[in-house]
Amino acid sequence: MLKVMIVEDEDIVRDEIKHLIDWEYHGFALIAEARNGREGLRLFEEQNPDIIISDIKMPVLGGLEMTAGILGRQKNKKIILLTAFGDFDFAREAIKLGIHSYVLKHELDSEILVEELNKAKQQIEQEESAGYLARKEHLRMFLKRAASQTGEAETAGLASPFPWQGRTGIFIVGLDRKPREREPLQPVDEGIERGEFIDLLYTRLFKGFEAEAADLSNREYAVFVRIPQPFSESKMYEFNWAFARHLQHQIARASGHTVSIAIGPIFENPRATKESLKKTREIYALKIFNKSSCILTGAGKAPNQDIPYPAIEQKLKDIQDDLSLSRYADVIGKIRDLFTRQLVSLQDTGLLRKCMFELVRIINLQKSPQQGAPIIDPIEKLAEIQDLDNVFQMSDWFECIVGQISEESKSKHSRKIRDVLQYIHANYQKDISLNEVADRLGLSLIYTSQLFKKEVGISFVVYLARYRIERAQELLETGNYKIYEVGSMVGYQTVQYFCKTYKRITGRNPGSR
């Protein structure tokens, strides 16, 4: 929706223009009004309208002077001047300045206004379609050339990549990978094709903003936006945060993908682009300690000094000891604590990488060379781990591997029953049944039921209920969810049935401590 500003010194005329049409119905947003050119220039800097409807003769600062000021800053703005019979000399001067059109005041009605607005809209769309391709290529080449330079002095000769002057906000926008289920070999979602994503930014998401974008990789993009003038420090922070939230919301709405965004330092001189991008990359690197759809700022999260680095080494040693004694539940708990609490608190990417390598080594100790290939192939699987989005997904990945080791170690269960248990653990949130499991195994319902009870010691229904309640207990202990939310998350359709089952199995209500 294009933004429109009215500049007219007569209150009656200004009010009449405001009520001539249903602005939103025709695809426009009336965002500002001004009584003279000076006020119009100030609101232009703050609101950044696409179309300005202005009188020519006004006190303090006239329409021509304001037009020259606006078009001197941004030549792509469309200005519709309102003239009287004696203003034709002024109108001719305005045409030289580059206005969109002029209309006689006494002839202005709803039909003419809509016609002029639509002409301006069509011209804006044509210019955007032809112009953004050239601009994005210019920005891409600027970043490429700047990256090859060794200092600010060397970048001084590069033409500015931005069609504006003044303060610029910088962001890195990264497409989040969709979380894997319980299967570590599940293919990774590759997101949106680069060109398609850039087109989405320019043609839909940058509407109402002066912004440019360039792809850094197949999942990460640099976005630059003009900061309105004049803005205080707090206003600039609010603007950047609101812009980041706008991108997140609109990308999810348009494509179904979530993104995480790093907000970098604001800069004024284009020569500072390279250094600002470097700092923003450093901020974005901390995304690995956050869940999807996060917004990262330069302030970041202060490392927790209460967790000393030797505590990490001790945790890895404890994991190795528990694995050697087949205490798999303890291993899973320690892995979760390592990734989602200790490493998140320390915010150290180098330490995270070291922990990943060490965990791979520890897990591979569980299989001797005589047993064939390692559990986690150091080349193939390590690349898969590093391709994960954050420490929470890494924790799930390692937990899943340990869970598979645990299942395979239970020799008292046949392969068929191990498959059934694995299916329950991966799908307990869904409405699954023994009949569905039997069909998957290619066995009869009665035989599957008897085999399950013989090997596990309890029926399929009882095991499923107990497993769901165990998971529910873990969720409730976090304190992050309401009882009805937990019930739904572990597969119960009504909170009443969940509470009844919870009390039958645990002997207490879900809300009890």
Coordinates of C-alpha atoms in Angstrom, one line a residue:
M1 CA 0.0 0.0 0.0
L2 CA 1.6 3.3 -1.1
K3 CA 1.8 6.1 1.4
V4 CA 0.4 9.6 0.7
M5 CA 1.0 13.0 2.3
I6 CA -1.1 16.1 1.8
V7 CA 0.5 19.6 2.0
E8 CA -2.1 22.4 2.0
D9 CA -2.3 25.6 4.0
E10 CA -6.1 25.9 3.8
D11 CA -7.8 23.6 6.4
I12 CA -11.0 23.4 4.4
V13 CA -9.3 22.3 1.2
R14 CA -7.0 19.9 3.0
D15 CA -10.0 18.4 4.8
E16 CA -11.9 18.1 1.5
I17 CA -9.1 16.2 -0.2
K18 CA -8.9 13.8 2.8
H19 CA -12.5 12.9 2.4
L20 CA -12.8 12.8 -1.4
I21 CA -12.0 9.0 -1.6
D22 CA -11.7 5.8 0.5
W23 CA -7.9 5.8 0.4
E24 CA -7.5 2.2 1.7
Y25 CA -10.0 0.8 -0.7
H26 CA -8.0 2.2 -3.6
G27 CA -4.7 0.9 -2.3
F28 CA -3.3 4.0 -0.6
A29 CA -2.6 5.0 3.0
L30 CA -3.0 8.7 3.9
I31 CA -0.2 9.0 6.5
A32 CA 0.5 12.7 7.1
E33 CA -0.8 16.2 6.6
A34 CA 1.2 19.5 6.6
R35 CA 0.1 23.2 6.5
N36 CA 3.2 24.5 4.7
G37 CA 6.3 23.3 2.9
R38 CA 8.6 23.4 5.9
E39 CA 6.3 21.2 7.8
G40 CA 6.0 19.0 4.7
L41 CA 9.8 18.5 4.5
R42 CA 10.0 17.5 8.2
L43 CA 7.1 15.0 7.8
F44 CA 8.7 13.7 4.6
E45 CA 11.9 12.9 6.5
E46 CA 10.0 11.2 9.3
Q47 CA 7.2 9.4 7.3
N48 CA 8.9 8.8 3.9
P49 CA 5.7 9.0 1.8
D50 CA 5.6 7.7 -1.8
I51 CA 3.3 10.3 -3.2
I52 CA 2.9 14.0 -2.1
I53 CA -0.1 16.1 -3.0
S54 CA 0.8 19.7 -2.5
D55 CA -0.4 23.2 -3.0
I56 CA 2.0 25.6 -4.8
K57 CA 1.5 28.8 -2.8
M58 CA 1.9 28.4 0.9
P59 CA 3.3 30.5 3.8
V60 CA 6.7 29.9 5.4
L61 CA 7.9 27.6 2.5
G62 CA 6.1 27.2 -0.8
G63 CA 5.3 24.0 -2.7
L64 CA 8.0 24.6 -5.4
E65 CA 10.7 25.0 -2.7
M66 CA 9.5 21.9 -0.9
T67 CA 9.4 20.0 -4.1
A68 CA 13.0 20.9 -4.9
G69 CA 14.0 19.8 -1.4
I70 CA 12.2 16.4 -1.7
L71 CA 13.4 15.6 -5.2
G72 CA 16.9 16.7 -4.3
R73 CA 16.9 14.0 -1.7
Q74 CA 14.9 11.3 -3.5
K75 CA 14.2 11.6 -7.2
N76 CA 11.8 8.7 -7.2
K77 CA 9.1 10.4 -5.2
K78 CA 5.8 11.4 -7.0
I79 CA 4.5 14.9 -6.5
I80 CA 1.0 16.0 -7.6
L81 CA 0.8 19.8 -7.4
L82 CA -2.5 21.6 -7.0
T83 CA -2.6 24.9 -9.0
A84 CA -5.0 27.8 -9.4
F85 CA -5.7 29.7 -12.7
G86 CA -2.8 32.1 -12.1
D87 CA -0.2 29.5 -11.2
F88 CA 0.7 28.2 -14.6
D89 CA 4.1 29.8 -14.6
F90 CA 4.8 28.1 -11.3
A91 CA 3.4 24.8 -12.8
R92 CA 5.8 25.1 -15.7
E93 CA 8.7 25.6 -13.3
A94 CA 7.5 22.5 -11.3
I95 CA 7.6 20.4 -14.4
K96 CA 11.2 21.3 -14.9
L97 CA 11.9 20.1 -11.3
G98 CA 10.4 16.7 -12.2
I99 CA 7.0 16.6 -10.6
H100 CA 4.6 13.8 -11.6
S101 CA 1.6 16.0 -12.6
Y102 CA -0.4 19.1 -11.7
V103 CA -4.2 19.5 -11.3
L104 CA -6.4 22.6 -11.2
K105 CA -7.8 22.9 -7.7
H106 CA -11.3 23.7 -8.8
E107 CA -11.4 20.6 -11.1
L108 CA -10.2 18.2 -8.4
D109 CA -12.8 15.5 -7.7
S110 CA -12.8 11.9 -6.6
E111 CA -12.5 10.5 -10.1
I112 CA -9.5 12.8 -11.1
L113 CA -7.8 12.2 -7.7
V114 CA -8.0 8.4 -8.1
E115 CA -6.8 8.7 -11.8
E116 CA -3.8 10.7 -10.8
L117 CA -2.9 8.5 -7.9
N118 CA -3.1 5.4 -10.1
K119 CA -0.9 7.0 -12.7
A120 CA 1.7 7.7 -10.0
K121 CA 1.3 4.1 -8.6
Q122 CA 1.8 2.6 -12.1
Q123 CA 4.9 4.8 -12.7
I124 CA 6.4 3.8 -9.3
E125 CA 5.9 0.1 -10.0
Q126 CA 7.5 0.4 -13.4
E127 CA 10.5 2.2 -12.0
E128 CA 10.9 -0.3 -9.2
S129 CA 10.7 -3.2 -11.5
A130 CA 13.4 -1.8 -13.8
G131 CA 15.5 -0.2 -11.0
Y132 CA 15.9 -2.7 -8.3
L133 CA 17.6 -5.3 -10.5
A134 CA 20.3 -2.7 -11.3
R135 CA 20.5 -1.6 -7.6
K136 CA 20.9 -5.1 -6.2
E137 CA 23.6 -6.0 -8.7
H138 CA 25.4 -2.7 -7.9
L139 CA 25.2 -3.6 -4.1
R140 CA 26.4 -7.1 -4.7
M141 CA 29.4 -5.9 -6.7
F142 CA 30.2 -3.3 -4.1
L143 CA 30.2 -5.9 -1.3
K144 CA 32.4 -8.2 -3.4
R145 CA 34.9 -5.5 -4.2
A146 CA 34.9 -4.2 -0.6
A147 CA 35.6 -7.7 0.7
S148 CA 38.7 -7.9 -1.5
Q149 CA 40.1 -4.5 -0.1
T150 CA 42.2 -4.4 3.0
G151 CA 41.1 -1.2 4.7
E152 CA 38.7 1.8 4.6
A153 CA 41.1 3.8 2.5
E154 CA 41.0 1.3 -0.3
T155 CA 37.1 1.4 -0.4
A156 CA 37.1 5.2 -0.7
G157 CA 37.0 4.9 -4.5
L158 CA 34.0 2.7 -4.6
A159 CA 30.7 4.4 -5.6
S160 CA 28.1 4.4 -2.8
P161 CA 25.8 1.3 -3.1
F162 CA 22.8 3.1 -1.7
P163 CA 20.5 5.6 -3.5
W164 CA 20.3 7.7 -0.3
Q165 CA 22.5 9.7 1.9
G166 CA 22.7 9.7 5.7
R167 CA 22.2 7.0 8.3
T168 CA 21.9 3.4 7.2
G169 CA 20.8 0.4 9.2
I170 CA 22.3 -3.0 8.5
F171 CA 20.8 -6.5 9.0
I172 CA 21.6 -10.1 8.3
V173 CA 18.5 -12.1 7.5
G174 CA 18.9 -15.9 7.7
L175 CA 16.4 -18.5 6.7
D176 CA 15.8 -20.9 9.6
R177 CA 15.9 -24.6 8.8
K178 CA 12.8 -26.4 9.9
P179 CA 13.4 -28.5 13.0
R180 CA 14.0 -32.2 12.4
E181 CA 11.6 -34.7 13.9
R182 CA 13.3 -37.5 15.8
E183 CA 15.2 -38.9 12.8
P184 CA 18.7 -37.4 12.3
L185 CA 18.9 -38.6 8.7
Q186 CA 15.8 -36.5 7.7
P187 CA 16.6 -34.3 4.7
V188 CA 17.2 -30.6 5.6
D189 CA 14.7 -28.1 4.3
E190 CA 16.7 -25.8 1.8
G191 CA 14.3 -22.9 2.1
I192 CA 13.8 -20.5 -0.8
E193 CA 15.8 -20.1 -4.0
R194 CA 18.1 -17.0 -3.8
G195 CA 16.7 -15.1 -6.6
E196 CA 13.1 -15.8 -5.5
F197 CA 13.9 -14.5 -2.0
I198 CA 15.6 -11.3 -3.2
D199 CA 12.6 -10.6 -5.5
L200 CA 10.3 -11.1 -2.5
L201 CA 12.2 -8.6 -0.5
Y202 CA 12.2 -5.9 -3.2
T203 CA 8.7 -6.3 -4.6
R204 CA 6.8 -6.9 -1.4
L205 CA 8.7 -6.5 1.8
F206 CA 10.5 -3.2 1.1
K207 CA 7.2 -1.3 0.3
G208 CA 7.2 1.8 2.4
F209 CA 10.9 1.6 3.1
E210 CA 14.1 2.7 1.3
A211 CA 16.1 -0.6 1.4
E212 CA 18.5 -2.7 -0.5
A213 CA 19.5 -6.4 -0.3
A214 CA 22.2 -8.8 -1.4
D215 CA 22.6 -12.5 -0.9
L216 CA 25.6 -13.7 1.2
S217 CA 24.9 -17.4 0.8
N218 CA 21.9 -19.6 -0.1
R219 CA 20.3 -18.9 3.3
E220 CA 21.7 -15.6 4.5
Y221 CA 21.1 -12.1 3.1
A222 CA 22.4 -8.6 3.9
V223 CA 19.7 -6.0 4.1
F224 CA 20.3 -2.2 4.3
V225 CA 17.7 0.3 5.1
R226 CA 17.6 4.2 5.3
I227 CA 17.1 5.5 8.8
P228 CA 14.6 8.4 8.7
Q229 CA 16.1 11.8 9.7
P230 CA 16.3 13.2 12.3
F231 CA 16.0 10.3 14.8
S232 CA 17.3 10.1 18.3
E233 CA 19.3 7.0 19.4
S234 CA 16.2 5.5 21.0
K235 CA 14.1 6.2 17.9
M236 CA 16.7 4.6 15.7
Y237 CA 16.8 1.5 17.9
E238 CA 13.0 1.3 17.8
F239 CA 13.0 1.8 14.0
N240 CA 15.5 -1.0 13.4
W241 CA 13.7 -3.4 15.8
A242 CA 10.3 -2.7 14.1
F243 CA 11.9 -3.2 10.7
A244 CA 13.3 -6.6 11.8
R245 CA 9.9 -7.6 13.1
H246 CA 8.3 -6.4 9.9
L247 CA 10.6 -8.6 7.9
Q248 CA 10.0 -11.7 10.1
H249 CA 6.2 -11.3 9.9
Q250 CA 6.0 -10.6 6.2
I251 CA 8.4 -13.4 5.2
A252 CA 6.5 -15.9 7.2
R253 CA 3.2 -14.7 5.8
A254 CA 4.5 -14.7 2.2
S255 CA 6.6 -17.9 2.1
G256 CA 5.8 -19.9 5.2
H257 CA 9.5 -19.7 6.3
T258 CA 10.8 -18.3 9.5
V259 CA 13.9 -16.1 9.7
S260 CA 16.4 -15.1 12.3
I261 CA 17.8 -11.5 12.1
A262 CA 20.9 -9.8 13.4
I263 CA 20.7 -6.0 13.8
G264 CA 24.1 -4.5 13.1
P265 CA 25.6 -1.0 13.9
I266 CA 24.1 2.0 12.2
F267 CA 26.6 3.8 10.0
E268 CA 26.5 7.0 7.9
N269 CA 29.5 6.8 5.5
P270 CA 29.2 4.1 2.8
R271 CA 32.9 3.4 3.4
A272 CA 31.9 1.9 6.7
T273 CA 29.8 -0.8 5.0
K274 CA 32.4 -3.5 5.1
E275 CA 33.3 -3.1 8.8
S276 CA 29.6 -2.8 9.7
L277 CA 28.8 -6.0 7.8
K278 CA 31.7 -7.8 9.6
K279 CA 30.3 -6.8 13.0
T280 CA 26.8 -7.8 12.0
R281 CA 28.2 -11.3 11.0
E282 CA 29.7 -11.6 14.4
I283 CA 26.4 -10.8 16.0
Y284 CA 24.6 -13.3 13.6
A285 CA 27.1 -16.0 14.6
L286 CA 25.5 -16.1 18.1
K287 CA 22.2 -17.2 16.5
I288 CA 23.5 -20.8 17.1
F289 CA 22.7 -20.3 20.8
N290 CA 19.2 -19.2 20.1
K291 CA 16.1 -20.9 18.9
S292 CA 14.5 -20.1 15.5
S293 CA 12.9 -16.8 14.6
C294 CA 15.1 -14.8 16.9
I295 CA 16.3 -11.2 16.7
L296 CA 19.9 -10.6 17.7
T297 CA 21.4 -7.2 18.7
G298 CA 24.9 -5.9 19.4
A299 CA 24.1 -6.0 23.1
G300 CA 23.8 -9.8 22.9
K301 CA 23.7 -12.0 26.0
A302 CA 26.4 -11.6 28.6
P303 CA 28.4 -14.9 29.1
N304 CA 27.5 -16.5 32.4
Q305 CA 30.6 -16.5 34.5
D306 CA 29.0 -18.8 37.0
I307 CA 29.7 -21.7 34.7
P308 CA 33.5 -22.2 34.5
Y309 CA 35.1 -23.9 31.5
P310 CA 36.3 -26.9 33.5
A311 CA 32.7 -27.7 34.2
I312 CA 32.3 -28.4 30.5
E313 CA 35.2 -30.8 30.5
Q314 CA 33.7 -32.6 33.6
K315 CA 30.3 -32.9 31.8
L316 CA 31.9 -34.5 28.8
K317 CA 33.8 -36.9 31.1
D318 CA 30.5 -37.8 32.9
I319 CA 28.8 -38.5 29.6
Q320 CA 31.7 -40.8 28.6
D321 CA 31.4 -42.7 31.9
D322 CA 27.6 -43.0 31.7
L323 CA 27.9 -44.3 28.2
S324 CA 30.4 -47.0 29.2
L325 CA 27.9 -48.1 31.9
S326 CA 24.9 -48.0 29.5
R327 CA 23.2 -45.3 31.5
Y328 CA 21.5 -43.9 28.5
A329 CA 18.8 -41.8 30.2
D330 CA 21.5 -40.1 32.2
V331 CA 23.6 -39.5 29.0
I332 CA 20.6 -37.9 27.3
G333 CA 19.9 -35.6 30.3
K334 CA 23.6 -34.5 30.4
I335 CA 23.7 -33.8 26.7
R336 CA 20.6 -31.6 27.0
D337 CA 22.1 -29.7 29.9
L338 CA 25.4 -29.3 28.1
F339 CA 23.9 -27.8 25.0
T340 CA 20.8 -26.0 26.1
R341 CA 22.1 -24.5 29.4
Q342 CA 25.9 -24.5 29.8
L343 CA 26.9 -23.7 26.2
V344 CA 24.1 -21.3 25.8
S345 CA 25.2 -19.5 28.9
L346 CA 28.9 -19.3 27.8
Q347 CA 28.1 -18.1 24.2
D348 CA 31.5 -19.4 23.0
T349 CA 31.3 -20.7 19.4
G350 CA 34.8 -22.2 19.6
L351 CA 33.9 -24.2 22.7
L352 CA 30.8 -25.4 21.0
R353 CA 32.7 -26.8 18.1
K354 CA 35.2 -28.5 20.4
C355 CA 32.3 -30.1 22.3
M356 CA 30.8 -31.4 19.1
F357 CA 34.0 -33.1 18.1
E358 CA 34.5 -34.6 21.5
L359 CA 31.0 -36.0 21.7
V360 CA 31.5 -37.7 18.3
R361 CA 34.7 -39.3 19.6
I362 CA 33.0 -40.4 22.9
I363 CA 30.0 -41.9 21.1
N364 CA 32.2 -43.7 18.6
L365 CA 34.1 -45.4 21.5
Q366 CA 31.0 -47.5 22.0
K367 CA 31.8 -49.5 18.9
S368 CA 35.1 -51.3 18.5
P369 CA 37.0 -51.4 15.1
Q370 CA 36.0 -55.0 14.8
Q371 CA 32.3 -54.0 14.7
G372 CA 32.7 -52.2 11.4
A373 CA 31.9 -48.5 10.6
P374 CA 31.8 -45.9 13.5
I375 CA 28.4 -44.9 14.9
I376 CA 28.9 -41.3 13.7
D377 CA 31.0 -41.1 10.6
P378 CA 33.5 -38.2 11.3
I379 CA 33.3 -36.9 7.8
E380 CA 29.8 -37.5 6.6
K381 CA 27.8 -37.0 9.9
L382 CA 29.9 -34.2 11.2
A383 CA 29.0 -32.1 8.2
E384 CA 25.3 -32.9 9.0
I385 CA 25.7 -31.8 12.6
Q386 CA 27.3 -28.5 11.6
D387 CA 24.5 -27.9 9.2
L388 CA 22.0 -27.7 12.1
D389 CA 20.6 -24.3 13.0
N390 CA 21.2 -24.1 16.7
V391 CA 22.4 -25.8 19.9
F392 CA 18.8 -27.0 20.6
Q393 CA 18.7 -28.9 17.3
M394 CA 22.3 -30.2 18.0
S395 CA 21.1 -31.5 21.4
D396 CA 18.2 -33.3 19.7
W397 CA 20.5 -34.8 17.1
F398 CA 22.9 -36.3 19.7
E399 CA 20.0 -37.4 22.0
C400 CA 18.5 -39.2 19.0
I401 CA 21.8 -41.0 18.3
V402 CA 22.1 -42.1 22.0
G403 CA 18.4 -43.2 21.9
Q404 CA 19.2 -45.4 18.9
I405 CA 22.2 -46.9 20.8
S406 CA 19.9 -47.5 23.8
E407 CA 17.3 -49.3 21.7
E408 CA 19.8 -51.5 19.9
S409 CA 21.4 -52.5 23.3
K410 CA 18.1 -53.8 24.6
S411 CA 18.6 -57.4 23.4
K412 CA 15.5 -58.5 25.3
H413 CA 13.4 -56.8 22.6
S414 CA 13.2 -58.2 19.1
R415 CA 13.8 -56.0 16.1
K416 CA 10.1 -55.7 15.4
I417 CA 9.3 -54.5 19.0
R418 CA 12.3 -52.1 18.8
D419 CA 10.7 -50.7 15.7
V420 CA 7.3 -50.3 17.5
L421 CA 9.0 -48.5 20.4
Q422 CA 10.9 -46.2 18.1
Y423 CA 7.6 -45.4 16.3
I424 CA 5.9 -44.6 19.6
H425 CA 8.7 -42.3 20.7
A426 CA 8.6 -40.5 17.4
N427 CA 4.9 -40.2 17.1
Y428 CA 3.4 -40.1 20.6
Q429 CA 2.0 -36.6 20.0
K430 CA -0.2 -38.0 17.3
D431 CA -3.4 -40.1 17.5
I432 CA -1.6 -43.5 16.9
S433 CA -3.0 -47.0 17.5
L434 CA -1.8 -50.5 17.7
N435 CA -3.7 -51.3 14.5
E436 CA -1.7 -48.7 12.7
V437 CA 1.6 -50.1 14.0
A438 CA 0.6 -53.7 13.0
D439 CA -0.1 -52.5 9.5
R440 CA 3.3 -50.8 9.3
L441 CA 4.9 -54.1 10.4
G442 CA 2.8 -56.2 8.1
L443 CA 1.6 -58.3 11.1
S444 CA -1.8 -59.1 12.4
L445 CA -3.3 -57.0 15.2
I446 CA -3.6 -59.9 17.6
Y447 CA 0.0 -61.2 17.0
T448 CA 1.4 -57.6 17.4
S449 CA -0.5 -57.1 20.6
Q450 CA 0.7 -60.5 22.1
L451 CA 4.3 -59.9 21.0
F452 CA 4.4 -56.4 22.5
K453 CA 3.0 -57.5 25.8
K454 CA 5.3 -60.5 26.0
E455 CA 8.5 -58.5 25.4
V456 CA 7.7 -55.2 27.0
G457 CA 5.6 -56.6 29.9
I458 CA 2.7 -54.3 29.5
S459 CA 0.2 -53.6 26.7
F460 CA 0.7 -51.1 23.9
V461 CA -2.0 -48.8 25.2
V462 CA -0.5 -48.7 28.7
Y463 CA 3.1 -48.2 27.4
L464 CA 1.9 -45.3 25.2
A465 CA 0.0 -43.7 28.1
R466 CA 3.0 -43.9 30.4
Y467 CA 5.4 -42.6 27.8
R468 CA 3.2 -39.6 27.1
I469 CA 2.9 -38.8 30.8
E470 CA 6.7 -39.1 31.2
R471 CA 7.1 -36.5 28.4
A472 CA 4.4 -34.4 30.0
Q473 CA 6.2 -34.4 33.3
E474 CA 9.3 -33.0 31.6
L475 CA 7.4 -30.3 29.9
L476 CA 5.6 -29.3 33.1
E477 CA 8.8 -29.1 35.0
T478 CA 10.1 -26.4 32.6
G479 CA 7.3 -24.1 33.8
N480 CA 6.9 -22.7 30.3
Y481 CA 3.5 -24.3 29.4
K482 CA 0.0 -24.4 30.8
I483 CA -1.6 -27.7 31.6
Y484 CA -3.9 -27.8 28.6
E485 CA -1.0 -26.9 26.3
V486 CA 1.1 -29.8 27.7
G487 CA -1.9 -32.2 27.3
S488 CA -2.2 -31.2 23.6
M489 CA 1.6 -31.5 23.0
V490 CA 1.7 -35.1 24.2
G491 CA -1.3 -36.3 22.2
Y492 CA -4.4 -35.8 24.4
Q493 CA -7.4 -34.1 22.7
T494 CA -9.1 -32.9 25.9
V495 CA -7.5 -31.5 29.1
Q496 CA -10.0 -33.5 31.2
Y497 CA -8.8 -36.9 29.8
F498 CA -5.1 -35.8 30.1
C499 CA -5.6 -34.8 33.8
K500 CA -7.4 -38.1 34.5
T501 CA -4.7 -40.2 32.9
Y502 CA -1.9 -38.2 34.5
K503 CA -3.4 -38.7 38.0
R504 CA -4.0 -42.4 37.4
I505 CA -0.3 -43.0 36.4
T506 CA 1.5 -40.6 38.8
G507 CA -1.0 -40.5 41.7
R508 CA -1.2 -36.6 41.6
N509 CA -2.7 -33.9 39.5
P510 CA -0.6 -32.2 36.7
G511 CA -0.5 -28.9 38.7
S512 CA 0.8 -30.5 41.9
R513 CA 4.5 -30.1 42.8

